[in-house]
């Protein structure tokens, strides 16, 4: 597994949900994230309330530039989702550093696994130790 990835200078990560720019996160996800297009504000607020949230912020302006959330029991399992980096700061290693910080934040819980789903960012996650499921035939989903 790779070492922790540092954020570029001028950025910081926080798990303080009160610091989230909920309007911005909802706009990002509901209009620009293929997995959440059209998600209602109410649904997003409910997701935030039931999750461990991570924001990346500009250290000077305080502006939020990235987001991720984790659904977890903090004992055996976690689902990493809604990872989003503002288009204006992509390519600065912020996404990789954010996911690395999430991984390190969860490490002390002794989880058996952290799952995620991605259509287009396999390389980002592979750098941090994520791999395709060894036995996908053992997993099932119930979709509504």
GROMACS .gro file of N, CA and C in nm:
model
  432
    1UNK      N    1   0.084  -0.117   0.000
    1UNK     CA    2   0.000   0.000   0.000
    1UNK      C    3   0.089   0.124   0.000
    2UNK      N    4   0.048   0.224  -0.072
    2UNK     CA    5   0.128   0.347  -0.082
    2UNK      C    6   0.130   0.422   0.050
    3UNK      N    7   0.232   0.506   0.066
    3UNK     CA    8   0.238   0.594   0.181
    3UNK      C    9   0.128   0.698   0.170
    4UNK      N   10   0.102   0.766   0.280
    4UNK     CA   11   0.005   0.873   0.279
    4UNK      C   12   0.047   0.980   0.178
    5UNK      N   13  -0.050   1.028   0.103
    5UNK     CA   14  -0.024   1.130   0.003
    5UNK      C   15  -0.054   1.265   0.064
    6UNK      N   16   0.039   1.359   0.053
    6UNK     CA   17   0.020   1.491   0.110
    6UNK      C   18  -0.057   1.580   0.013
    7UNK      N   19  -0.139   1.666   0.072
    7UNK     CA   20  -0.207   1.767  -0.008
    7UNK      C   21  -0.105   1.868  -0.057
    8UNK      N   22  -0.129   1.925  -0.174
    8UNK     CA   23  -0.040   2.033  -0.216
    8UNK      C   24  -0.053   2.150  -0.119
    9UNK      N   25   0.050   2.232  -0.113
    9UNK     CA   26   0.047   2.348  -0.025
    9UNK      C   27  -0.074   2.435  -0.051
   10UNK      N   28  -0.126   2.492   0.055
   10UNK     CA   29  -0.239   2.582   0.041
   10UNK      C   30  -0.375   2.516   0.056
   11UNK      N   31  -0.376   2.385   0.087
   11UNK     CA   32  -0.503   2.313   0.104
   11UNK      C   33  -0.501   2.235   0.235
   12UNK      N   34  -0.619   2.214   0.291
   12UNK     CA   35  -0.632   2.137   0.415
   12UNK      C   36  -0.756   2.050   0.409
   13UNK      N   37  -0.754   1.941   0.486
   13UNK     CA   38  -0.867   1.848   0.492
   13UNK      C   39  -0.931   1.859   0.630
   14UNK      N   40  -1.064   1.850   0.631
   14UNK     CA   41  -1.138   1.853   0.757
   14UNK      C   42  -1.252   1.752   0.752
   15UNK      N   43  -1.282   1.693   0.867
   15UNK     CA   44  -1.398   1.605   0.880
   15UNK      C   45  -1.512   1.677   0.953
   16UNK      N   46  -1.501   1.806   0.970
   16UNK     CA   47  -1.604   1.885   1.037
   16UNK      C   48  -1.720   1.907   0.940
   17UNK      N   49  -1.832   1.837   0.961
   17UNK     CA   50  -1.947   1.848   0.872
   17UNK      C   51  -2.005   1.989   0.872
   18UNK      N   52  -1.987   2.062   0.981
   18UNK     CA   53  -2.035   2.198   0.988
   18UNK      C   54  -1.962   2.293   0.895
   19UNK      N   55  -1.849   2.252   0.849
   19UNK     CA   56  -1.768   2.335   0.760
   19UNK      C   57  -1.803   2.314   0.612
   20UNK      N   58  -1.878   2.210   0.583
   20UNK     CA   59  -1.912   2.179   0.444
   20UNK      C   60  -1.992   2.291   0.379
   21UNK      N   61  -1.963   2.318   0.254
   21UNK     CA   62  -2.044   2.408   0.172
   21UNK      C   63  -2.149   2.319   0.105
   22UNK      N   64  -2.259   2.298   0.176
   22UNK     CA   65  -2.361   2.203   0.132
   22UNK      C   66  -2.419   2.241  -0.004
   23UNK      N   67  -2.436   2.369  -0.029
   23UNK     CA   68  -2.486   2.413  -0.161
   23UNK      C   69  -2.389   2.372  -0.272
   24UNK      N   70  -2.262   2.395  -0.249
   24UNK     CA   71  -2.160   2.362  -0.349
   24UNK      C   72  -2.154   2.211  -0.371
   25UNK      N   73  -2.150   2.134  -0.263
   25UNK     CA   74  -2.143   1.989  -0.276
   25UNK      C   75  -2.265   1.937  -0.353
   26UNK      N   76  -2.382   1.986  -0.318
   26UNK     CA   77  -2.503   1.942  -0.390
   26UNK      C   78  -2.495   1.978  -0.538
   27UNK      N   79  -2.451   2.099  -0.569
   27UNK     CA   80  -2.439   2.141  -0.709
   27UNK      C   81  -2.339   2.052  -0.783
   28UNK      N   82  -2.222   2.029  -0.723
   28UNK     CA   83  -2.124   1.941  -0.787
   28UNK      C   84  -2.185   1.806  -0.821
   29UNK      N   85  -2.242   1.743  -0.718
   29UNK     CA   86  -2.288   1.607  -0.735
   29UNK      C   87  -2.411   1.597  -0.825
   30UNK      N   88  -2.507   1.685  -0.807
   30UNK     CA   89  -2.633   1.673  -0.881
   30UNK      C   90  -2.622   1.717  -1.026
   31UNK      N   91  -2.518   1.794  -1.060
   31UNK     CA   92  -2.507   1.842  -1.198
   31UNK      C   93  -2.384   1.792  -1.273
   32UNK      N   94  -2.282   1.741  -1.200
   32UNK     CA   95  -2.156   1.708  -1.267
   32UNK      C   96  -2.099   1.571  -1.230
   33UNK      N   97  -2.169   1.495  -1.152
   33UNK     CA   98  -2.119   1.363  -1.112
   33UNK      C   99  -2.213   1.256  -1.169
   34UNK      N  100  -2.162   1.172  -1.260
   34UNK     CA  101  -2.248   1.077  -1.331
   34UNK      C  102  -2.329   0.989  -1.237
   35UNK      N  103  -2.277   0.959  -1.118
   35UNK     CA  104  -2.345   0.870  -1.025
   35UNK      C  105  -2.454   0.939  -0.943
   36UNK      N  106  -2.458   1.072  -0.945
   36UNK     CA  107  -2.553   1.144  -0.859
   36UNK      C  108  -2.632   1.250  -0.935
   37UNK      N  109  -2.624   1.251  -1.066
   37UNK     CA  110  -2.695   1.351  -1.145
   37UNK      C  111  -2.843   1.352  -1.107
   38UNK      N  112  -2.893   1.470  -1.076
   38UNK     CA  113  -3.033   1.484  -1.042
   38UNK      C  114  -3.067   1.455  -0.896
   39UNK      N  115  -2.968   1.422  -0.816
   39UNK     CA  116  -2.994   1.395  -0.673
   39UNK      C  117  -3.055   1.519  -0.610
   40UNK      N  118  -3.161   1.501  -0.534
   40UNK     CA  119  -3.227   1.616  -0.471
   40UNK      C  120  -3.144   1.670  -0.355
   41UNK      N  121  -3.169   1.793  -0.322
   41UNK     CA  122  -3.100   1.857  -0.209
   41UNK      C  123  -3.134   1.782  -0.080
   42UNK      N  124  -3.259   1.745  -0.064
   42UNK     CA  125  -3.301   1.673   0.056
   42UNK      C  126  -3.228   1.539   0.068
   43UNK      N  127  -3.215   1.467  -0.042
   43UNK     CA  128  -3.145   1.339  -0.043
   43UNK      C  129  -2.998   1.360  -0.007
   44UNK      N  130  -2.937   1.466  -0.061
   44UNK     CA  131  -2.797   1.494  -0.032
   44UNK      C  132  -2.778   1.529   0.115
   45UNK      N  133  -2.866   1.611   0.170
   45UNK     CA  134  -2.855   1.647   0.311
   45UNK      C  135  -2.870   1.523   0.400
   46UNK      N  136  -2.959   1.433   0.363
   46UNK     CA  137  -2.976   1.308   0.438
   46UNK      C  138  -2.849   1.223   0.430
   47UNK      N  139  -2.789   1.217   0.312
   47UNK     CA  140  -2.665   1.140   0.294
   47UNK      C  141  -2.553   1.198   0.380
   48UNK      N  142  -2.541   1.329   0.382
   48UNK     CA  143  -2.438   1.395   0.464
   48UNK      C  144  -2.461   1.364   0.611
   49UNK      N  145  -2.585   1.373   0.654
   49UNK     CA  146  -2.617   1.351   0.796
   49UNK      C  147  -2.584   1.209   0.842
   50UNK      N  148  -2.593   1.112   0.752
   50UNK     CA  149  -2.569   0.973   0.789
   50UNK      C  150  -2.429   0.924   0.757
   51UNK      N  151  -2.337   1.015   0.727
   51UNK     CA  152  -2.205   0.975   0.681
   51UNK      C  153  -2.094   1.047   0.756
   52UNK      N  154  -1.975   0.992   0.741
   52UNK     CA  155  -1.852   1.059   0.783
   52UNK      C  156  -1.807   1.139   0.661
   53UNK      N  157  -1.797   1.271   0.675
   53UNK     CA  158  -1.771   1.360   0.562
   53UNK      C  159  -1.631   1.418   0.566
   54UNK      N  160  -1.572   1.434   0.448
   54UNK     CA  161  -1.440   1.492   0.433
   54UNK      C  162  -1.447   1.605   0.333
   55UNK      N  163  -1.394   1.720   0.371
   55UNK     CA  164  -1.385   1.832   0.279
   55UNK      C  165  -1.241   1.875   0.265
   56UNK      N  166  -1.206   1.921   0.146
   56UNK     CA  167  -1.076   1.983   0.123
   56UNK      C  168  -1.104   2.130   0.098
   57UNK      N  169  -1.024   2.214   0.164
   57UNK     CA  170  -1.047   2.358   0.162
   57UNK      C  171  -0.920   2.433   0.126
   58UNK      N  172  -0.938   2.545   0.056
   58UNK     CA  173  -0.829   2.637   0.032
   58UNK      C  174  -0.791   2.698   0.167
   59UNK      N  175  -0.666   2.688   0.206
   59UNK     CA  176  -0.622   2.733   0.338
   59UNK      C  177  -0.637   2.884   0.359
   60UNK      N  178  -0.633   2.960   0.252
   60UNK     CA  179  -0.643   3.105   0.265
   60UNK      C  180  -0.787   3.152   0.262
   61UNK      N  181  -0.861   3.114   0.157
   61UNK     CA  182  -0.998   3.164   0.140
   61UNK      C  183  -1.100   3.082   0.217
   62UNK      N  184  -1.066   2.957   0.251
   62UNK     CA  185  -1.161   2.869   0.317
   62UNK      C  186  -1.258   2.803   0.220
   63UNK      N  187  -1.246   2.833   0.090
   63UNK     CA  188  -1.336   2.778  -0.011
   63UNK      C  189  -1.318   2.626  -0.021
   64UNK      N  190  -1.429   2.554  -0.025
   64UNK     CA  191  -1.422   2.409  -0.040
   64UNK      C  192  -1.393   2.375  -0.185
   65UNK      N  193  -1.296   2.282  -0.205
   65UNK     CA  194  -1.255   2.244  -0.340
   65UNK      C  195  -1.272   2.095  -0.368
   66UNK      N  196  -1.306   2.015  -0.267
   66UNK     CA  197  -1.327   1.872  -0.288
   66UNK      C  198  -1.410   1.815  -0.175
   67UNK      N  199  -1.465   1.697  -0.199
   67UNK     CA  200  -1.555   1.633  -0.103
   67UNK      C  201  -1.548   1.482  -0.118
   68UNK      N  202  -1.567   1.413  -0.009
   68UNK     CA  203  -1.586   1.267  -0.009
   68UNK      C  204  -1.665   1.233   0.115
   69UNK      N  205  -1.738   1.123   0.108
   69UNK     CA  206  -1.808   1.076   0.228
   69UNK      C  207  -1.793   0.926   0.240
   70UNK      N  208  -1.807   0.880   0.364
   70UNK     CA  209  -1.793   0.738   0.394
   70UNK      C  210  -1.913   0.694   0.477
   71UNK      N  211  -1.973   0.585   0.436
   71UNK     CA  212  -2.078   0.521   0.513
   71UNK      C  213  -2.010   0.403   0.583
   72UNK      N  214  -2.016   0.399   0.716
   72UNK     CA  215  -1.942   0.296   0.789
   72UNK      C  216  -2.004   0.266   0.925
   73UNK      N  217  -1.981   0.143   0.972
   73UNK     CA  218  -2.018   0.108   1.109
   73UNK      C  219  -1.900   0.129   1.203
   74UNK      N  220  -1.787   0.173   1.150
   74UNK     CA  221  -1.663   0.200   1.224
   74UNK      C  222  -1.609   0.075   1.295
   75UNK      N  223  -1.646  -0.042   1.245
   75UNK     CA  224  -1.598  -0.165   1.307
   75UNK      C  225  -1.556  -0.270   1.202
   76UNK      N  226  -1.639  -0.289   1.098
   76UNK     CA  227  -1.611  -0.396   1.004
   76UNK      C  228  -1.611  -0.355   0.858
   77UNK      N  229  -1.678  -0.245   0.824
   77UNK     CA  230  -1.703  -0.217   0.684
   77UNK      C  231  -1.715  -0.067   0.660
   78UNK      N  232  -1.674  -0.023   0.540
   78UNK     CA  233  -1.694   0.116   0.498
   78UNK      C  234  -1.716   0.120   0.347
   79UNK      N  235  -1.797   0.216   0.307
   79UNK     CA  236  -1.825   0.242   0.166
   79UNK      C  237  -1.781   0.385   0.138
   80UNK      N  238  -1.681   0.401   0.054
   80UNK     CA  239  -1.634   0.533   0.014
   80UNK      C  240  -1.714   0.578  -0.107
   81UNK      N  241  -1.772   0.698  -0.100
   81UNK     CA  242  -1.857   0.742  -0.210
   81UNK      C  243  -1.854   0.894  -0.225
   82UNK      N  244  -1.916   0.941  -0.331
   82UNK     CA  245  -1.930   1.083  -0.360
   82UNK      C  246  -1.797   1.158  -0.357
   83UNK      N  247  -1.692   1.094  -0.404
   83UNK     CA  248  -1.562   1.161  -0.413
   83UNK      C  249  -1.568   1.256  -0.533
   84UNK      N  250  -1.546   1.384  -0.505
   84UNK     CA  251  -1.555   1.485  -0.610
   84UNK      C  252  -1.450   1.593  -0.586
   85UNK      N  253  -1.380   1.630  -0.693
   85UNK     CA  254  -1.283   1.740  -0.689
   85UNK      C  255  -1.329   1.846  -0.789
   86UNK      N  256  -1.337   1.970  -0.743
   86UNK     CA  257  -1.378   2.080  -0.829
   86UNK      C  258  -1.292   2.081  -0.955
   87UNK      N  259  -1.355   2.100  -1.068
   87UNK     CA  260  -1.284   2.097  -1.197
   87UNK      C  261  -1.169   2.199  -1.202
   88UNK      N  262  -1.181   2.309  -1.130
   88UNK     CA  263  -1.079   2.414  -1.133
   88UNK      C  264  -0.948   2.371  -1.067
   89UNK      N  265  -0.951   2.268  -0.981
   89UNK     CA  266  -0.828   2.228  -0.912
   89UNK      C  267  -0.787   2.084  -0.943
   90UNK      N  268  -0.851   2.024  -1.041
   90UNK     CA  269  -0.811   1.888  -1.080
   90UNK      C  270  -0.671   1.890  -1.137
   91UNK      N  271  -0.601   1.779  -1.121
   91UNK     CA  272  -0.464   1.769  -1.169
   91UNK      C  273  -0.360   1.815  -1.069
   92UNK      N  274  -0.404   1.852  -0.949
   92UNK     CA  275  -0.312   1.898  -0.845
   92UNK      C  276  -0.290   1.793  -0.737
   93UNK      N  277  -0.334   1.670  -0.760
   93UNK     CA  278  -0.317   1.561  -0.664
   93UNK      C  279  -0.412   1.570  -0.544
   94UNK      N  280  -0.513   1.656  -0.553
   94UNK     CA  281  -0.605   1.674  -0.442
   94UNK      C  282  -0.692   1.550  -0.422
   95UNK      N  283  -0.741   1.490  -0.530
   95UNK     CA  284  -0.824   1.371  -0.517
   95UNK      C  285  -0.750   1.254  -0.455
   96UNK      N  286  -0.628   1.231  -0.503
   96UNK     CA  287  -0.547   1.122  -0.447
   96UNK      C  288  -0.518   1.147  -0.299
   97UNK      N  289  -0.482   1.270  -0.267
   97UNK     CA  290  -0.453   1.303  -0.127
   97UNK      C  291  -0.578   1.289  -0.040
   98UNK      N  292  -0.693   1.329  -0.092
   98UNK     CA  293  -0.818   1.316  -0.017
   98UNK      C  294  -0.849   1.170   0.013
   99UNK      N  295  -0.841   1.084  -0.088
   99UNK     CA  296  -0.870   0.942  -0.067
   99UNK      C  297  -0.766   0.880   0.026
  100UNK      N  298  -0.641   0.921   0.016
  100UNK     CA  299  -0.538   0.874   0.109
  100UNK      C  300  -0.569   0.915   0.251
  101UNK      N  301  -0.616   1.036   0.270
  101UNK     CA  302  -0.652   1.083   0.404
  101UNK      C  303  -0.772   1.006   0.459
  102UNK      N  304  -0.868   0.976   0.373
  102UNK     CA  305  -0.983   0.894   0.414
  102UNK      C  306  -0.933   0.757   0.461
  103UNK      N  307  -0.848   0.695   0.380
  103UNK     CA  308  -0.794   0.564   0.415
  103UNK      C  309  -0.724   0.568   0.551
  104UNK      N  310  -0.641   0.669   0.572
  104UNK     CA  311  -0.568   0.678   0.699
  104UNK      C  312  -0.660   0.709   0.816
  105UNK      N  313  -0.763   0.787   0.793
  105UNK     CA  314  -0.861   0.817   0.898
  105UNK      C  315  -0.934   0.689   0.941
  106UNK      N  316  -0.962   0.601   0.846
  106UNK     CA  317  -1.036   0.477   0.874
  106UNK      C  318  -0.946   0.365   0.928
  107UNK      N  319  -0.818   0.372   0.903
  107UNK     CA  320  -0.726   0.264   0.941
  107UNK      C  321  -0.739   0.221   1.088
  108UNK      N  322  -0.745   0.312   1.186
  108UNK     CA  323  -0.752   0.271   1.327
  108UNK      C  324  -0.878   0.191   1.363
  109UNK      N  325  -0.980   0.197   1.281
  109UNK     CA  326  -1.103   0.122   1.310
  109UNK      C  327  -1.085  -0.029   1.292
  110UNK      N  328  -0.982  -0.070   1.220
  110UNK     CA  329  -0.960  -0.212   1.197
  110UNK      C  330  -1.064  -0.275   1.105
  111UNK      N  331  -1.112  -0.198   1.009
  111UNK     CA  332  -1.213  -0.246   0.915
  111UNK      C  333  -1.162  -0.365   0.834
  112UNK      N  334  -1.252  -0.452   0.799
  112UNK     CA  335  -1.214  -0.564   0.712
  112UNK      C  336  -1.194  -0.518   0.568
  113UNK      N  337  -1.279  -0.423   0.525
  113UNK     CA  338  -1.266  -0.372   0.387
  113UNK      C  339  -1.332  -0.236   0.373
  114UNK      N  340  -1.283  -0.164   0.275
  114UNK     CA  341  -1.343  -0.039   0.230
  114UNK      C  342  -1.377  -0.062   0.083
  115UNK      N  343  -1.503  -0.046   0.050
  115UNK     CA  344  -1.546  -0.064  -0.089
  115UNK      C  345  -1.574   0.071  -0.153
  116UNK      N  346  -1.571   0.072  -0.284
  116UNK     CA  347  -1.613   0.188  -0.361
  116UNK      C  348  -1.652   0.139  -0.500
  117UNK      N  349  -1.716   0.226  -0.574
  117UNK     CA  350  -1.749   0.197  -0.713
  117UNK      C  351  -1.700   0.315  -0.796
  118UNK      N  352  -1.640   0.286  -0.910
  118UNK     CA  353  -1.595   0.392  -0.999
  118UNK      C  354  -1.607   0.348  -1.143
  119UNK      N  355  -1.636   0.443  -1.226
  119UNK     CA  356  -1.645   0.417  -1.370
  119UNK      C  357  -1.516   0.461  -1.441
  120UNK      N  358  -1.449   0.562  -1.382
  120UNK     CA  359  -1.341   0.624  -1.458
  120UNK      C  360  -1.217   0.663  -1.378
  121UNK      N  361  -1.208   0.626  -1.252
  121UNK     CA  362  -1.093   0.671  -1.172
  121UNK      C  363  -1.016   0.556  -1.109
  122UNK      N  364  -1.011   0.443  -1.176
  122UNK     CA  365  -0.942   0.327  -1.121
  122UNK      C  366  -0.797   0.357  -1.083
  123UNK      N  367  -0.729   0.432  -1.167
  123UNK     CA  368  -0.588   0.463  -1.142
  123UNK      C  369  -0.565   0.540  -1.014
  124UNK      N  370  -0.655   0.633  -0.984
  124UNK     CA  371  -0.643   0.709  -0.859
  124UNK      C  372  -0.649   0.615  -0.740
  125UNK      N  373  -0.747   0.527  -0.740
  125UNK     CA  374  -0.768   0.437  -0.627
  125UNK      C  375  -0.661   0.328  -0.619
  126UNK      N  376  -0.615   0.279  -0.733
  126UNK     CA  377  -0.511   0.176  -0.733
  126UNK      C  378  -0.382   0.227  -0.669
  127UNK      N  379  -0.349   0.355  -0.689
  127UNK     CA  380  -0.230   0.413  -0.627
  127UNK      C  381  -0.236   0.405  -0.475
  128UNK      N  382  -0.356   0.392  -0.421
  128UNK     CA  383  -0.374   0.392  -0.276
  128UNK      C  384  -0.407   0.253  -0.222
  129UNK      N  385  -0.390   0.151  -0.304
  129UNK     CA  386  -0.406   0.014  -0.257
  129UNK      C  387  -0.537  -0.053  -0.291
  130UNK      N  388  -0.631   0.017  -0.351
  130UNK     CA  389  -0.758  -0.046  -0.389
  130UNK      C  390  -0.735  -0.139  -0.508
  131UNK      N  391  -0.806  -0.250  -0.508
  131UNK     CA  392  -0.798  -0.348  -0.616
  131UNK      C  393  -0.938  -0.392  -0.655
  132UNK      N  394  -0.949  -0.447  -0.776
  132UNK     CA  395  -1.077  -0.505  -0.816
  132UNK      C  396  -1.111  -0.618  -0.721
  133UNK      N  397  -1.239  -0.645  -0.705
  133UNK     CA  398  -1.281  -0.753  -0.617
  133UNK      C  399  -1.222  -0.885  -0.664
  134UNK      N  400  -1.163  -0.959  -0.573
  134UNK     CA  401  -1.104  -1.088  -0.608
  134UNK      C  402  -1.211  -1.189  -0.646
  135UNK      N  403  -1.325  -1.181  -0.582
  135UNK     CA  404  -1.435  -1.273  -0.609
  135UNK      C  405  -1.566  -1.197  -0.629
  136UNK      N  406  -1.580  -1.125  -0.739
  136UNK     CA  407  -1.702  -1.047  -0.759
  136UNK      C  408  -1.827  -1.134  -0.764
  137UNK      N  409  -1.809  -1.263  -0.794
  137UNK     CA  410  -1.925  -1.352  -0.799
  137UNK      C  411  -1.987  -1.376  -0.662
  138UNK      N  412  -1.920  -1.334  -0.556
  138UNK     CA  413  -1.975  -1.349  -0.420
  138UNK      C  414  -2.056  -1.228  -0.377
  139UNK      N  415  -2.052  -1.121  -0.455
  139UNK     CA  416  -2.120  -0.998  -0.418
  139UNK      C  417  -2.251  -0.986  -0.494
  140UNK      N  418  -2.348  -0.932  -0.427
  140UNK     CA  419  -2.479  -0.909  -0.489
  140UNK      C  420  -2.526  -0.769  -0.450
  141UNK      N  421  -2.622  -0.720  -0.526
  141UNK     CA  422  -2.678  -0.588  -0.497
  141UNK      C  423  -2.829  -0.595  -0.509
  142UNK      N  424  -2.895  -0.518  -0.429
  142UNK     CA  425  -3.040  -0.499  -0.436
  142UNK      C  426  -3.061  -0.356  -0.479
  143UNK      N  427  -3.114  -0.334  -0.598
  143UNK     CA  428  -3.134  -0.199  -0.647
  143UNK      C  429  -3.282  -0.167  -0.652
  144UNK      N  430  -3.313  -0.043  -0.619
  144UNK     CA  431  -3.451   0.003  -0.622
  144UNK      C  432  -3.473   0.101  -0.734
   0.00000   0.00000   0.00000
